[in-house]
Amino acid sequence: MEYRTEHDSMGEILVPADKYWGAQTERSRSNFPIGVGMETMPSEIIQAFGYLKKAAALANRRLLPEKMSEEKCGAICRAADEIIAGALSEHFPLVVWQTGSGTQSNMNANEVIANRGNELAGKELLHPNDDVNMSQSSNDTFPTAMHIAAVTAIEDRVLPALDSLVKSFLRLESENEGVMKSGRTHLQD
């Protein structure tokens, strides 16, 4: 396997060359080895981070155009769209067992979006903290991602399942309209 050297406030660390994550994600992989390969972050949370980071970039573009250029916003949005579509799942290796605020998952999303966005732009355009994260707190982003994931699951799975259940009940009711029904309360007289 080939590696590249990444840098953060703790120094240098080797990161697999074919992955979009960076130093902070790699440190989390090293510091939280429990559940690796079995208890990774749910795809719904990863997808929710895609929605969240895209929305933040669009808001920052509107509110801070001097810091969030159209080019930066576009690269973030394109990378986030790939996350939403599930195309970058292999770049989210972290397990659910990490610190309570979700900093590692937030940084994993920032690093993947920055590195993929830079690749899409064909140049070093985005920084994970300065551009993708742009003053977001993990104490806010992780709970927000959980809420987005919950709403998405309700809209995409629970409500359609309930519609299917109602249709099944209506179909059964129609099919059994003329059938005599008896239950224990009918036999009590």
Short mmCIF file of C-alpha atoms in Angstrom, two decimals:
data_model
loop_
_atom_site.label_atom_id
_atom_site.label_comp_id
_atom_site.label_asym_id
_atom_site.label_seq_id
_atom_site.Cartn_x
_atom_site.Cartn_y
_atom_site.Cartn_z
CA MET A 1 0.00 0.00 0.00
CA GLU A 2 1.20 3.49 -0.81
CA TYR A 3 0.96 6.36 1.67
CA ARG A 4 1.16 10.13 1.63
CA THR A 5 2.32 12.29 4.53
CA GLU A 6 -0.31 14.57 6.07
CA HIS A 7 0.27 17.23 8.73
CA ASP A 8 -1.87 18.52 11.57
CA SER A 9 -1.24 20.20 14.94
CA MET A 10 0.22 16.96 16.29
CA GLY A 11 2.73 16.56 13.47
CA GLU A 12 3.10 14.20 10.55
CA ILE A 13 1.11 11.03 9.94
CA LEU A 14 0.95 8.58 7.06
CA VAL A 15 -2.42 8.28 5.29
CA PRO A 16 -3.31 5.75 2.58
CA ALA A 17 -2.59 7.51 -0.72
CA ASP A 18 -5.80 6.32 -2.37
CA LYS A 19 -8.13 7.75 0.32
CA TYR A 20 -9.58 11.25 0.58
CA TRP A 21 -9.42 11.45 4.37
CA GLY A 22 -6.59 13.30 6.10
CA ALA A 23 -4.54 13.43 9.27
CA GLN A 24 -7.35 13.78 11.81
CA THR A 25 -9.31 10.87 10.37
CA GLU A 26 -6.16 8.74 10.34
CA ARG A 27 -5.45 9.61 13.98
CA SER A 28 -8.99 8.57 14.90
CA ARG A 29 -8.50 5.27 13.10
CA SER A 30 -5.39 4.70 15.22
CA ASN A 31 -6.92 5.89 18.52
CA PHE A 32 -10.26 4.05 18.28
CA PRO A 33 -9.51 0.55 16.92
CA ILE A 34 -12.59 -1.08 18.51
CA GLY A 35 -15.26 -2.21 16.04
CA VAL A 36 -13.19 -1.59 12.91
CA GLY A 37 -14.93 -3.01 9.85
CA MET A 38 -18.01 -3.99 11.87
CA GLU A 39 -19.29 -0.89 13.63
CA THR A 40 -18.50 1.89 11.21
CA MET A 41 -20.46 5.10 11.13
CA PRO A 42 -23.91 4.42 9.59
CA SER A 43 -24.30 5.43 5.96
CA GLU A 44 -27.26 7.61 6.96
CA ILE A 45 -24.98 9.77 9.12
CA ILE A 46 -22.38 10.02 6.36
CA GLN A 47 -25.06 11.03 3.86
CA ALA A 48 -26.41 13.56 6.36
CA PHE A 49 -22.96 15.14 6.63
CA GLY A 50 -23.08 15.56 2.85
CA TYR A 51 -26.37 17.45 3.10
CA LEU A 52 -25.08 19.48 6.05
CA LYS A 53 -21.77 20.52 4.49
CA LYS A 54 -23.47 21.42 1.21
CA ALA A 55 -26.05 23.55 3.01
CA ALA A 56 -23.33 25.26 5.07
CA ALA A 57 -21.31 26.05 1.92
CA LEU A 58 -24.38 27.54 0.22
CA ALA A 59 -25.20 29.63 3.31
CA ASN A 60 -21.59 30.78 3.63
CA ARG A 61 -21.54 31.69 -0.07
CA ARG A 62 -24.59 33.88 0.44
CA LEU A 63 -23.50 35.42 3.74
CA LEU A 64 -19.72 35.59 3.29
CA PRO A 65 -19.00 35.78 -0.44
CA GLU A 66 -15.58 37.31 0.26
CA LYS A 67 -14.55 34.07 2.03
CA MET A 68 -16.67 31.48 0.22
CA SER A 69 -16.09 32.08 -3.48
CA GLU A 70 -18.37 30.62 -6.13
CA GLU A 71 -15.54 28.26 -7.12
CA LYS A 72 -15.03 26.99 -3.57
CA CYS A 73 -18.78 26.61 -3.00
CA GLY A 74 -19.15 24.71 -6.26
CA ALA A 75 -16.33 22.28 -5.42
CA ILE A 76 -17.75 21.66 -1.93
CA CYS A 77 -21.25 21.12 -3.33
CA ARG A 78 -20.04 18.67 -6.01
CA ALA A 79 -18.08 16.63 -3.46
CA ALA A 80 -21.01 16.73 -1.01
CA ASP A 81 -23.35 15.52 -3.77
CA GLU A 82 -21.08 12.52 -4.27
CA ILE A 83 -21.28 11.78 -0.53
CA ILE A 84 -25.07 12.11 -0.61
CA ALA A 85 -25.19 9.67 -3.54
CA GLY A 86 -23.06 7.17 -1.59
CA ALA A 87 -20.20 7.31 -4.09
CA LEU A 88 -17.52 8.08 -1.48
CA SER A 89 -18.48 5.61 1.26
CA GLU A 90 -15.07 3.92 1.28
CA HIS A 91 -13.54 7.20 2.45
CA PHE A 92 -15.47 7.12 5.75
CA PRO A 93 -13.72 4.44 7.81
CA LEU A 94 -14.48 5.65 11.32
CA VAL A 95 -16.30 3.57 13.89
CA VAL A 96 -19.16 4.69 16.09
CA TRP A 97 -16.87 4.39 19.13
CA GLN A 98 -15.21 7.81 19.31
CA THR A 99 -15.40 10.93 21.44
CA GLY A 100 -18.81 12.25 22.39
CA SER A 101 -18.96 15.38 20.26
CA GLY A 102 -18.39 13.59 16.95
CA THR A 103 -15.34 15.69 16.10
CA GLN A 104 -13.71 12.83 14.21
CA SER A 105 -16.74 12.29 11.96
CA ASN A 106 -17.05 16.01 11.34
CA MET A 107 -13.37 16.21 10.40
CA ASN A 108 -13.62 13.06 8.28
CA ALA A 109 -16.36 14.78 6.26
CA ASN A 110 -14.33 18.01 6.03
CA GLU A 111 -11.20 16.19 4.86
CA VAL A 112 -13.00 14.05 2.30
CA ILE A 113 -14.89 17.02 0.87
CA ALA A 114 -11.76 19.19 0.73
CA ASN A 115 -9.60 16.53 -0.91
CA ARG A 116 -12.28 15.39 -3.35
CA GLY A 117 -13.20 19.03 -4.07
CA ASN A 118 -9.55 19.82 -4.79
CA GLU A 119 -9.38 16.87 -7.15
CA LEU A 120 -12.53 18.05 -8.94
CA ALA A 121 -11.15 21.60 -9.16
CA GLY A 122 -7.80 20.34 -10.41
CA LYS A 123 -5.91 22.42 -7.84
CA GLU A 124 -5.44 23.10 -4.14
CA LEU A 125 -8.55 25.18 -3.59
CA LEU A 126 -10.12 23.94 -0.36
CA HIS A 127 -8.83 23.55 3.18
CA PRO A 128 -10.78 21.15 5.47
CA ASN A 129 -11.01 23.62 8.37
CA ASP A 130 -10.91 27.04 6.72
CA ASP A 131 -13.28 26.32 3.84
CA VAL A 132 -15.36 23.19 4.39
CA ASN A 133 -15.78 23.52 8.16
CA MET A 134 -15.73 27.36 8.19
CA SER A 135 -16.45 27.96 11.91
CA GLN A 136 -18.74 24.96 12.40
CA SER A 137 -18.58 23.23 15.76
CA SER A 138 -18.66 19.45 16.05
CA ASN A 139 -20.96 20.01 19.02
CA ASP A 140 -23.45 21.34 16.46
CA THR A 141 -22.65 19.41 13.29
CA PHE A 142 -22.87 15.88 14.67
CA PRO A 143 -26.28 16.34 16.36
CA THR A 144 -27.50 18.13 13.23
CA ALA A 145 -26.31 15.22 11.08
CA MET A 146 -28.18 12.82 13.40
CA HIS A 147 -31.37 14.88 13.01
CA ILE A 148 -30.98 14.98 9.22
CA ALA A 149 -30.41 11.21 9.18
CA ALA A 150 -33.53 10.65 11.31
CA VAL A 151 -35.71 12.83 9.07
CA THR A 152 -34.32 11.17 5.96
CA ALA A 153 -34.99 7.69 7.39
CA ILE A 154 -38.56 8.67 8.32
CA GLU A 155 -39.26 10.17 4.90
CA ASP A 156 -37.48 7.51 2.83
CA ARG A 157 -38.34 4.36 4.80
CA VAL A 158 -40.87 4.73 7.62
CA LEU A 159 -43.55 6.72 5.78
CA PRO A 160 -43.43 4.53 2.63
CA ALA A 161 -43.63 1.42 4.84
CA LEU A 162 -46.68 2.88 6.61
CA ASP A 163 -48.30 3.66 3.24
CA SER A 164 -47.70 0.06 2.20
CA LEU A 165 -49.22 -1.21 5.45
CA VAL A 166 -52.33 0.95 5.01
CA LYS A 167 -52.72 -0.28 1.40
CA SER A 168 -52.41 -3.88 2.62
CA PHE A 169 -55.09 -3.32 5.27
CA LEU A 170 -57.42 -1.67 2.74
CA ARG A 171 -56.85 -4.51 0.25
CA LEU A 172 -57.54 -7.16 2.93
CA GLU A 173 -60.62 -5.27 4.08
CA SER A 174 -61.93 -5.18 0.50
CA GLU A 175 -61.10 -8.84 -0.17
CA ASN A 176 -62.88 -9.94 3.01
CA GLU A 177 -65.85 -7.56 2.87
CA GLY A 178 -68.55 -10.28 2.75
CA VAL A 179 -66.90 -12.74 5.09
CA MET A 180 -68.63 -13.39 8.43
CA LYS A 181 -66.23 -12.45 11.18
CA SER A 182 -66.44 -13.81 14.66
CA GLY A 183 -64.26 -13.21 17.62
CA ARG A 184 -64.47 -14.06 21.25
CA THR A 185 -66.68 -11.02 22.02
CA HIS A 186 -69.22 -12.20 19.41
CA LEU A 187 -69.62 -15.53 21.21
CA GLN A 188 -70.24 -14.22 24.72
CA ASP A 189 -74.07 -14.05 24.60
#
